[in-house]
Coordinates of N, CA, C and O in Angstrom, one line a residue:
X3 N 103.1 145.9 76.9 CA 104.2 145.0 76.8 C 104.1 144.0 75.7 O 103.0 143.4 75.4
X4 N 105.3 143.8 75.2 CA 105.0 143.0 73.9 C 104.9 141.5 74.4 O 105.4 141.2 75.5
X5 N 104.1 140.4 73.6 CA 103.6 139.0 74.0 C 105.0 138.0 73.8 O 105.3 137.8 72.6
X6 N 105.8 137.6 74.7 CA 106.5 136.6 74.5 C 106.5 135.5 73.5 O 105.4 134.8 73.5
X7 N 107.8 135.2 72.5 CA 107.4 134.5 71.7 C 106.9 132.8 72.0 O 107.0 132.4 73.1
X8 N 106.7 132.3 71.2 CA 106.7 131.0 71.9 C 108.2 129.7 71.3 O 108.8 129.7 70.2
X9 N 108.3 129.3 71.8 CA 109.7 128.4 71.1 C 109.6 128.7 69.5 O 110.1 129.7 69.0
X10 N 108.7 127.6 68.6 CA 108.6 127.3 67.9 C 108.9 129.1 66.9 O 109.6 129.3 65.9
X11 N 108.1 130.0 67.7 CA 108.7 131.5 66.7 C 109.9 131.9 66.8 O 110.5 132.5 65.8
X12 N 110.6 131.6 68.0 CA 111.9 132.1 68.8 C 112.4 131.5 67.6 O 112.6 132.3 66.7
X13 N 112.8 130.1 67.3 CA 113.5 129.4 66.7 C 113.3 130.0 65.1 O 114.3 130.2 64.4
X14 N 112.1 130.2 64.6 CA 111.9 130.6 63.4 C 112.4 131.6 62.8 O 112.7 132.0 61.7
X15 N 112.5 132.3 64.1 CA 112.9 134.3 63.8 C 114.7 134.0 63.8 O 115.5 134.6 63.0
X16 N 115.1 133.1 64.6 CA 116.6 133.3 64.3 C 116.9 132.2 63.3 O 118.2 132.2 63.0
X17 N 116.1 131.1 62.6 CA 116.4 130.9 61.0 C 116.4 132.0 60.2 O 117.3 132.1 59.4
X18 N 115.4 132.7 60.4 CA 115.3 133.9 59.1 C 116.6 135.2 59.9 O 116.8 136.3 59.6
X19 N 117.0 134.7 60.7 CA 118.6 136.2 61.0 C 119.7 135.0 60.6 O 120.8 135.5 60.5
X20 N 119.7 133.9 60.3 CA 120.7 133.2 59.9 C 120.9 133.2 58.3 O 122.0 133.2 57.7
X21 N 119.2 133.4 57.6 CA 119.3 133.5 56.4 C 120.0 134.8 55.7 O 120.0 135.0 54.5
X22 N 120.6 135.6 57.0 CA 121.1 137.0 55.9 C 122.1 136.6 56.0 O 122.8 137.6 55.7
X23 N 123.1 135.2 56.3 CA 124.5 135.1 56.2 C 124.7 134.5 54.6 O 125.8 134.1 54.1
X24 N 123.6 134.4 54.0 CA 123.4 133.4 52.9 C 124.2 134.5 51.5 O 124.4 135.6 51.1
X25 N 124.2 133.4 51.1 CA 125.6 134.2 49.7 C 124.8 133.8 48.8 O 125.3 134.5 47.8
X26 N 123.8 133.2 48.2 CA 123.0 132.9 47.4 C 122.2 134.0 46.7 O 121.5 134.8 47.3
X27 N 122.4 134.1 45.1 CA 121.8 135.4 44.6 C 119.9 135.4 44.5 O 119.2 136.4 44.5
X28 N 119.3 133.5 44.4 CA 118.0 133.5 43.9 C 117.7 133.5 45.2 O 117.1 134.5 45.5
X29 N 117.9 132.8 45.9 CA 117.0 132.2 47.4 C 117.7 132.7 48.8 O 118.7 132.1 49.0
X30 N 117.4 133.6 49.6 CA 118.3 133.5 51.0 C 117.2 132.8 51.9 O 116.0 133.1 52.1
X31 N 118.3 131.0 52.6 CA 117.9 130.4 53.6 C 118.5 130.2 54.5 O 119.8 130.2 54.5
X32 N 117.7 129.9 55.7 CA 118.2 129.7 57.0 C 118.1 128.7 57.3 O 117.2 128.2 56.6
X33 N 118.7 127.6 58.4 CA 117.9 126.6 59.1 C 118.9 126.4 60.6 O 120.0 126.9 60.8
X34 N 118.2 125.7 61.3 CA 118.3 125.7 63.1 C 118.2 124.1 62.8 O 117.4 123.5 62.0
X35 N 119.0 123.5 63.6 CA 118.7 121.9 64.2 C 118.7 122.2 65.7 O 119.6 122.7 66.2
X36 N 117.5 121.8 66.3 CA 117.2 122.3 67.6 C 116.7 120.9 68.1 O 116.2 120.1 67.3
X37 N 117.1 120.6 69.8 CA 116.6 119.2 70.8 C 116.2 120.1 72.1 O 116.5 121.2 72.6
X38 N 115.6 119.3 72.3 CA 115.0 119.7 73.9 C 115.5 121.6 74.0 O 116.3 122.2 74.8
X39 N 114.6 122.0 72.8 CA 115.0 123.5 73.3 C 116.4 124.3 73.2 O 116.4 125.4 73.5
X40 N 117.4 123.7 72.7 CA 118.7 124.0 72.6 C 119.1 123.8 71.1 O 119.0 122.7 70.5
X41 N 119.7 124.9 70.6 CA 120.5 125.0 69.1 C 121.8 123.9 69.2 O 122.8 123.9 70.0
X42 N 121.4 123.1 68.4 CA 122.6 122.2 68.0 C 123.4 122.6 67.2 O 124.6 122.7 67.4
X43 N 122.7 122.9 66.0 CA 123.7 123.8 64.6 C 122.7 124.7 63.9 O 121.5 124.9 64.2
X44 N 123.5 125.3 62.8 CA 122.8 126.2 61.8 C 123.1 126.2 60.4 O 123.8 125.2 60.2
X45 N 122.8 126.8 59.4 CA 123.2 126.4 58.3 C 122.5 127.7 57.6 O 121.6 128.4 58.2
X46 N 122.9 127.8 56.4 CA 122.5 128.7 55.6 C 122.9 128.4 54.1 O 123.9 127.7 54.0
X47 N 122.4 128.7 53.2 CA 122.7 128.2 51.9 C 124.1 129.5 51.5 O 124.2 130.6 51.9
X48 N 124.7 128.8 50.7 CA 126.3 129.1 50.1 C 127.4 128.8 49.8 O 126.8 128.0 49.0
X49 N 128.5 128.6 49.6 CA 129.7 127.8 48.4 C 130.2 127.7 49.6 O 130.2 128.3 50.6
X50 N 130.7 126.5 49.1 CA 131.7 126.0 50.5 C 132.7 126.4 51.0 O 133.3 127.2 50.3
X51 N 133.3 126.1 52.0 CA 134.5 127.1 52.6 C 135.3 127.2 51.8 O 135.7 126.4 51.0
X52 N 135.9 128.8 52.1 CA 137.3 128.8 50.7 C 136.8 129.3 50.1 O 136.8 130.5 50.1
X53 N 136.0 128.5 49.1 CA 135.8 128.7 47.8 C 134.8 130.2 47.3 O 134.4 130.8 48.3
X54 N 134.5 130.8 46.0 CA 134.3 131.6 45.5 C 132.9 131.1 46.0 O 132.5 130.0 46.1
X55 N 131.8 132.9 46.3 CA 130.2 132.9 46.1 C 129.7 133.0 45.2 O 130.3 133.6 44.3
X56 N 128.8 132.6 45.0 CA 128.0 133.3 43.7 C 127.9 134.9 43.7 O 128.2 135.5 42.6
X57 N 127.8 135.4 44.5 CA 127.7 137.0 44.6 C 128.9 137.9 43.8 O 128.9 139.1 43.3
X58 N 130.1 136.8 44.0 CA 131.5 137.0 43.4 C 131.4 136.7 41.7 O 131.7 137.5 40.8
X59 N 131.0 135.5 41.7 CA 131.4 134.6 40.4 C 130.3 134.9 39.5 O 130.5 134.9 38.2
X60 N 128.6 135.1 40.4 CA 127.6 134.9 39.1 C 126.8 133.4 39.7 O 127.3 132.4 40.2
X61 N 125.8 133.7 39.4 CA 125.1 132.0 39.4 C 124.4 131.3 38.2 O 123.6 131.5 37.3
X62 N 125.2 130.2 38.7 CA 125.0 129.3 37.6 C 124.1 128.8 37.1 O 124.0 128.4 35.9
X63 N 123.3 128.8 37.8 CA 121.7 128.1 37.6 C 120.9 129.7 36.7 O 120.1 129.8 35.8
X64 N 121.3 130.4 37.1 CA 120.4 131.8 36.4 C 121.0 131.6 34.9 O 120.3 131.2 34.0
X65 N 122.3 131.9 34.6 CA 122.9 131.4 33.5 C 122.4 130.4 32.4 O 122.3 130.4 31.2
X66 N 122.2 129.7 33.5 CA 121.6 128.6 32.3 C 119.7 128.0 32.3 O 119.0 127.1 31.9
X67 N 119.7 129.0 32.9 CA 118.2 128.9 33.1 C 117.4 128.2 33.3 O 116.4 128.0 32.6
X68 N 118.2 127.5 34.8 CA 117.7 126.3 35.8 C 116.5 127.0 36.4 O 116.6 128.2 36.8
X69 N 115.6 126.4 36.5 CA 114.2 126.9 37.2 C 114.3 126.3 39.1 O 114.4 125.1 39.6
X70 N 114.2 127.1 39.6 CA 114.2 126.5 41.2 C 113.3 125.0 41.3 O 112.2 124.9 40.7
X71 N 113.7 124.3 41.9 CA 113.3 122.9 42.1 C 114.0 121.4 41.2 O 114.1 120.1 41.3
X72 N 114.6 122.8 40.2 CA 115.0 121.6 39.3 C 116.5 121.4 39.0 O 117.1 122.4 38.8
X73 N 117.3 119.9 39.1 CA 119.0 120.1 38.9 C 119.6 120.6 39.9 O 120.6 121.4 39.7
X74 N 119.1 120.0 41.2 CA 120.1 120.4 42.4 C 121.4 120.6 42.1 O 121.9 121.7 42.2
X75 N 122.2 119.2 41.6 CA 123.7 119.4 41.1 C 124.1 120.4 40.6 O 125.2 120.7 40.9
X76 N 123.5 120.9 40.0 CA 124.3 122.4 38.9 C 124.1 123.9 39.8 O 123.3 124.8 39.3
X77 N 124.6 124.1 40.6 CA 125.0 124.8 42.0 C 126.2 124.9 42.1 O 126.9 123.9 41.9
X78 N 126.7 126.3 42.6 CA 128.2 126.1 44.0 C 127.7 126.0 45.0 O 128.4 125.8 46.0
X79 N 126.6 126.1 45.1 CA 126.2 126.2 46.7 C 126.1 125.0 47.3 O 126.4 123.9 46.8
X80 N 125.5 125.1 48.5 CA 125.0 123.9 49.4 C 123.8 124.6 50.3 O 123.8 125.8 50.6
X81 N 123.0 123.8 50.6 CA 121.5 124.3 50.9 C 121.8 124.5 52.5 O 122.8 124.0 53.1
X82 N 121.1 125.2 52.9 CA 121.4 125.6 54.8 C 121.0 124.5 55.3 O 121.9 124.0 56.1
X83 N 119.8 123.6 55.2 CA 119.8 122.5 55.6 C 120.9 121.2 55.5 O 120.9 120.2 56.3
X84 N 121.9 121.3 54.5 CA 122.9 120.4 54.6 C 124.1 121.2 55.1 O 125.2 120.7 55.3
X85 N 123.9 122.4 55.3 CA 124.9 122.9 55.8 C 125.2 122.7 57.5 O 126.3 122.5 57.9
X86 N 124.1 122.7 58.2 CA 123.5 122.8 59.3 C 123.4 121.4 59.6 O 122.9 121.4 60.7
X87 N 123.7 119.9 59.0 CA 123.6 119.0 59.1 C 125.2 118.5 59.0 O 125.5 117.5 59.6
X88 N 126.2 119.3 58.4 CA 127.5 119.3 58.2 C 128.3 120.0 59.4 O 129.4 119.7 59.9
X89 N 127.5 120.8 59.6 CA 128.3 121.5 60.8 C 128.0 120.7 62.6 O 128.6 120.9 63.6
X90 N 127.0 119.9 62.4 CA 126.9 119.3 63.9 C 127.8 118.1 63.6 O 128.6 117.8 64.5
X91 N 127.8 117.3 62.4 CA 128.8 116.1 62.3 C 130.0 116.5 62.9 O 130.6 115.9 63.8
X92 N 130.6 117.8 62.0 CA 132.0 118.3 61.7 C 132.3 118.6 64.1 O 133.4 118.5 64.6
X93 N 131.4 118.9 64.5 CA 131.3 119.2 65.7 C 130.7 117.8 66.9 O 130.5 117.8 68.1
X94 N 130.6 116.8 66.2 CA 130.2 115.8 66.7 C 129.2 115.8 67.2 O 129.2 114.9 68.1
X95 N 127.8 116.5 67.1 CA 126.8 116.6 67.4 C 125.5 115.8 66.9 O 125.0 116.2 65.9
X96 N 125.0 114.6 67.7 CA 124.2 113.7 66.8 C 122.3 114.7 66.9 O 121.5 115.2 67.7
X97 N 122.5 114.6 65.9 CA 120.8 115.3 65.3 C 119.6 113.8 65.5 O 118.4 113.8 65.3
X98 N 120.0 113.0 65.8 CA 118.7 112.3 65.8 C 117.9 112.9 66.9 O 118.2 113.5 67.9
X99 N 116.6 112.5 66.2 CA 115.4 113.3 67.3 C 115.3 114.5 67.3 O 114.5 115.0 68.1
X100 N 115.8 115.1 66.5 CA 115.8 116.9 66.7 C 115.0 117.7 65.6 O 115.1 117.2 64.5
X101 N 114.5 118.6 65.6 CA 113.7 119.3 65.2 C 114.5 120.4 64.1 O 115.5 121.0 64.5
X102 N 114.0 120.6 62.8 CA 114.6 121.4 61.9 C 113.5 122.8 61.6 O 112.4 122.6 61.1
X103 N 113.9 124.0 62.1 CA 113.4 125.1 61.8 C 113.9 125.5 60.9 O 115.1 125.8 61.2
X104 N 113.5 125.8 59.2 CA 113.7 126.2 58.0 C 113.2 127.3 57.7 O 112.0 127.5 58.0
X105 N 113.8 128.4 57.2 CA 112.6 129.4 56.3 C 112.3 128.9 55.2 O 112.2 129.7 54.3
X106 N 112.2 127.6 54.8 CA 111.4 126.9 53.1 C 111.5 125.2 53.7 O 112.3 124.6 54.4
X107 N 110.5 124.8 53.0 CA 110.3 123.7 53.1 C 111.7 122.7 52.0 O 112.0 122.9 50.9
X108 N 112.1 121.7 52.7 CA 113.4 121.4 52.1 C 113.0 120.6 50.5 O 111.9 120.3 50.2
X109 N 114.2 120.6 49.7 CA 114.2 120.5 48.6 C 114.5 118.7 49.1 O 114.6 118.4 50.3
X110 N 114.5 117.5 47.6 CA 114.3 116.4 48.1 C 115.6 115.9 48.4 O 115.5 114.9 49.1
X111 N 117.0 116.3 48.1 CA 118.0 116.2 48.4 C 117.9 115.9 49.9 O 118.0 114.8 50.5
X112 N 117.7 117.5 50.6 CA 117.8 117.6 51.8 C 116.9 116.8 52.8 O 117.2 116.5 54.0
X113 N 115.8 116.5 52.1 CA 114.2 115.5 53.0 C 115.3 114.1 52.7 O 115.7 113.9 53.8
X114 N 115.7 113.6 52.1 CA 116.4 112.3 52.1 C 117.2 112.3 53.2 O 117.1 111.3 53.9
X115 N 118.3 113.3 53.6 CA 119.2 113.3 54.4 C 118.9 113.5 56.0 O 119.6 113.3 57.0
X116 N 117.5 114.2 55.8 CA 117.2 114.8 57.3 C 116.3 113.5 57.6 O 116.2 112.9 58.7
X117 N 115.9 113.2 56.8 CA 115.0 111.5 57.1 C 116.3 110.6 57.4 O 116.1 110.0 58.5
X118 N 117.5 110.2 56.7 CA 117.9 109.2 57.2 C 118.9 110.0 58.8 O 119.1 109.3 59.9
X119 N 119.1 110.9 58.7 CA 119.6 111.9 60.1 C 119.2 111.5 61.2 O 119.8 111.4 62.2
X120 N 117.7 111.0 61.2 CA 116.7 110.8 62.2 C 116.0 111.9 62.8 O 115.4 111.8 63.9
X121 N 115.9 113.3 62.0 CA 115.0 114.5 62.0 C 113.8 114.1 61.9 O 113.3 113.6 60.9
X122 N 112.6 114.4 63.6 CA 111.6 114.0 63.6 C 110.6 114.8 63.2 O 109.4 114.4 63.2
X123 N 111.3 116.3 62.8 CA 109.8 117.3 63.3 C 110.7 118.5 62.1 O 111.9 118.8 62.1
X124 N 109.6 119.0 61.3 CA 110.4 120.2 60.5 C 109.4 121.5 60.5 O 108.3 121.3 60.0
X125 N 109.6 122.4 60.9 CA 108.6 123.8 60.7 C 110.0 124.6 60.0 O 111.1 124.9 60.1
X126 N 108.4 124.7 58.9 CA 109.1 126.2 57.7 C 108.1 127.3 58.1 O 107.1 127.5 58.8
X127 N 108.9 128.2 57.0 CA 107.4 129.6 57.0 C 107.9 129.8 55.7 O 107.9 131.0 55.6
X128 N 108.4 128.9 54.2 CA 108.0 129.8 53.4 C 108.7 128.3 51.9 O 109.7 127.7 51.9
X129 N 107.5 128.4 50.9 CA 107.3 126.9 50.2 C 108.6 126.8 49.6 O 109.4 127.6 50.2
X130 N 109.3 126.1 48.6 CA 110.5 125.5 48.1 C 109.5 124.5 47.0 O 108.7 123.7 47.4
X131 N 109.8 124.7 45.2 CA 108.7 123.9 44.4 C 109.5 122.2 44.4 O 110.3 121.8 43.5
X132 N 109.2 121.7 45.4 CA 109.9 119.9 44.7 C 108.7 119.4 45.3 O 108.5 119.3 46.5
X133 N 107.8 118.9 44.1 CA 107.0 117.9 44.5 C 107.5 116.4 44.8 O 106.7 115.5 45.1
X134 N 108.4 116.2 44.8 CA 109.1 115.0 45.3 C 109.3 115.1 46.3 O 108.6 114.3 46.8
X135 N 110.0 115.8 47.1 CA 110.4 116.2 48.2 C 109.1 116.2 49.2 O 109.2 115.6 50.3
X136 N 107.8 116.8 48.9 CA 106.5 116.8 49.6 C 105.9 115.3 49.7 O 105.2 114.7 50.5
X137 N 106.2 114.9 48.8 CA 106.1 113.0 48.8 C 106.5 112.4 49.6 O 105.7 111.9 50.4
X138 N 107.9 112.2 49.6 CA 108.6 111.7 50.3 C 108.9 112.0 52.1 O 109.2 111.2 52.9
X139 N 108.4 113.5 52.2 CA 107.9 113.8 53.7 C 106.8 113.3 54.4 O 106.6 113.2 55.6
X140 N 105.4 113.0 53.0 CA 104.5 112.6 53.6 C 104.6 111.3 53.7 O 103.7 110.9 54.5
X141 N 105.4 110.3 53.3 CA 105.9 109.0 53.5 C 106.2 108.5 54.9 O 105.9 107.5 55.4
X142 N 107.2 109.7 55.3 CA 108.1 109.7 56.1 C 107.6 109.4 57.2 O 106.4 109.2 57.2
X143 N 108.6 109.4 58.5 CA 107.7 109.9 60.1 C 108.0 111.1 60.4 O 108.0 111.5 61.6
X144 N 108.4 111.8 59.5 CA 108.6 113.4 59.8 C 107.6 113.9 60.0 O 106.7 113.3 59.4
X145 N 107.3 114.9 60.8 CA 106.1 115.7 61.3 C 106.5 117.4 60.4 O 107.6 117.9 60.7
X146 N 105.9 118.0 59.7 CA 106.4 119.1 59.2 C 105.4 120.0 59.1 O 104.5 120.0 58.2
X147 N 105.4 120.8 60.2 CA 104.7 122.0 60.4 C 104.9 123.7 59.7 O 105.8 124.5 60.0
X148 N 104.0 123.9 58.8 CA 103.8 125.2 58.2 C 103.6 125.9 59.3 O 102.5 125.7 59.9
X149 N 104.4 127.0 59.9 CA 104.4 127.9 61.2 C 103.8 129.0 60.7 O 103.9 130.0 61.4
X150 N 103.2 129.1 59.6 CA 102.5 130.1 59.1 C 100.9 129.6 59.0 O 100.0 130.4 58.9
X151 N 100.9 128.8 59.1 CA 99.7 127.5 58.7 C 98.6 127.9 57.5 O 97.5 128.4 57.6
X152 N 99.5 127.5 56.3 CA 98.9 127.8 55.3 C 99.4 126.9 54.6 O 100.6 126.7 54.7
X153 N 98.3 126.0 53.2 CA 98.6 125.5 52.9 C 99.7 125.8 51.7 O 99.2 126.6 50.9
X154 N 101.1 125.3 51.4 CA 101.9 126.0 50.5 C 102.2 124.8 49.4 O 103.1 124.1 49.6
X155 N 101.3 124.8 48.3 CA 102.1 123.8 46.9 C 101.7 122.2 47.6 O 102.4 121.2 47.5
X156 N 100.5 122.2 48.4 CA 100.6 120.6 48.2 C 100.7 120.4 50.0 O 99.6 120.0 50.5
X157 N 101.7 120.7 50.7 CA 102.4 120.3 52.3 C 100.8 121.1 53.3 O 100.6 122.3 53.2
X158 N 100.2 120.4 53.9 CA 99.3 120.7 54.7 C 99.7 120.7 56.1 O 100.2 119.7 56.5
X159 N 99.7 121.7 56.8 CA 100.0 121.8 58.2 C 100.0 120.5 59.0 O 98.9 120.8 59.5
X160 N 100.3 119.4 59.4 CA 99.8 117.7 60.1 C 101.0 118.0 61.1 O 101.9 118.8 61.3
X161 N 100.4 116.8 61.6 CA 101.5 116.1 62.8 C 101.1 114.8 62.7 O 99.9 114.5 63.0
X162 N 102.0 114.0 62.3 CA 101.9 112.6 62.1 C 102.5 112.3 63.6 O 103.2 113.0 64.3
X163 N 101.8 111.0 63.9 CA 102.2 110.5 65.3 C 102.4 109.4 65.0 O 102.8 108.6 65.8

């Protein structure tokens, strides 16, 4: 009989089934805002409602030969973590205290937003290059667990208390 997952994978395996809703040609991401065990929201990177995908239009960033980590702004998209942060507001759902399951560690955009959110706890399984971003987490009181536990670009497995 197969070994039951434990939360923390439960939660990771359905970031990475949220990442295939992703319209993004360079990166497919997922993310979960989870409290006491229960999905609050989800998010996935891609152009905003309505509007044209990159899959449709082409990406911009490839175009002009934006290197990942660099020039957030110059995107249609929006990252799954702000997406997933947009959809509990839009739903009235307060995220303070709640835990963010990512398949990548967030870019510094998104660590600013999930820091002032009141996001206490973040587990990824796969790196994102913004050394700002890894800065600014180790600043933080964010707790951000590699669920792979490996060190990725800098971000060491910890749990700040």
């Amino acid at each position: 009989m197969e070994e039951r997952p434990s939360y923390d994978e439960y939660f990771m395996e359905m970031a990475h089934v949220v990442s295939k809703r992703s319209t993004c040609l360079r990166r497919k991401v997922g993310a979960l805002l989870v409290k006491d065990k229960h999905i609050l929201s989800t998010g996935y990177n891609g152009a905003p409602k309505g509007l044209k995908h990159c899959s449709e239009v082409g990406c911009l960033r490839e175009n002009m030969d934006i290197p990942s980590g660099e020039r957030h702004e110059l995107c249609r998209g929006l990252h799954a973590e702000q997406n997933a942060i947009i959809q509990a507001a839009v739903f009235g759902v307060s995220i303070k205290n709640s835990t963010l399951y990512c398949t990548n560690t967030p870019c510094v955009v998104c660590v600013k937003m999930l820091i002032n959110a009141g996001v206490k706890e973040i587990f990824y399984s796969g790196d994102y290059p913004d050394d700002l971003a890894k800065k600014m987490l180790n600043e933080s009181n964010i707790k951000i667990i590699n669920l792979n536990n490996k060190n990725l670009s800098g971000i060491e497995k910890m749990r700040k208390i």
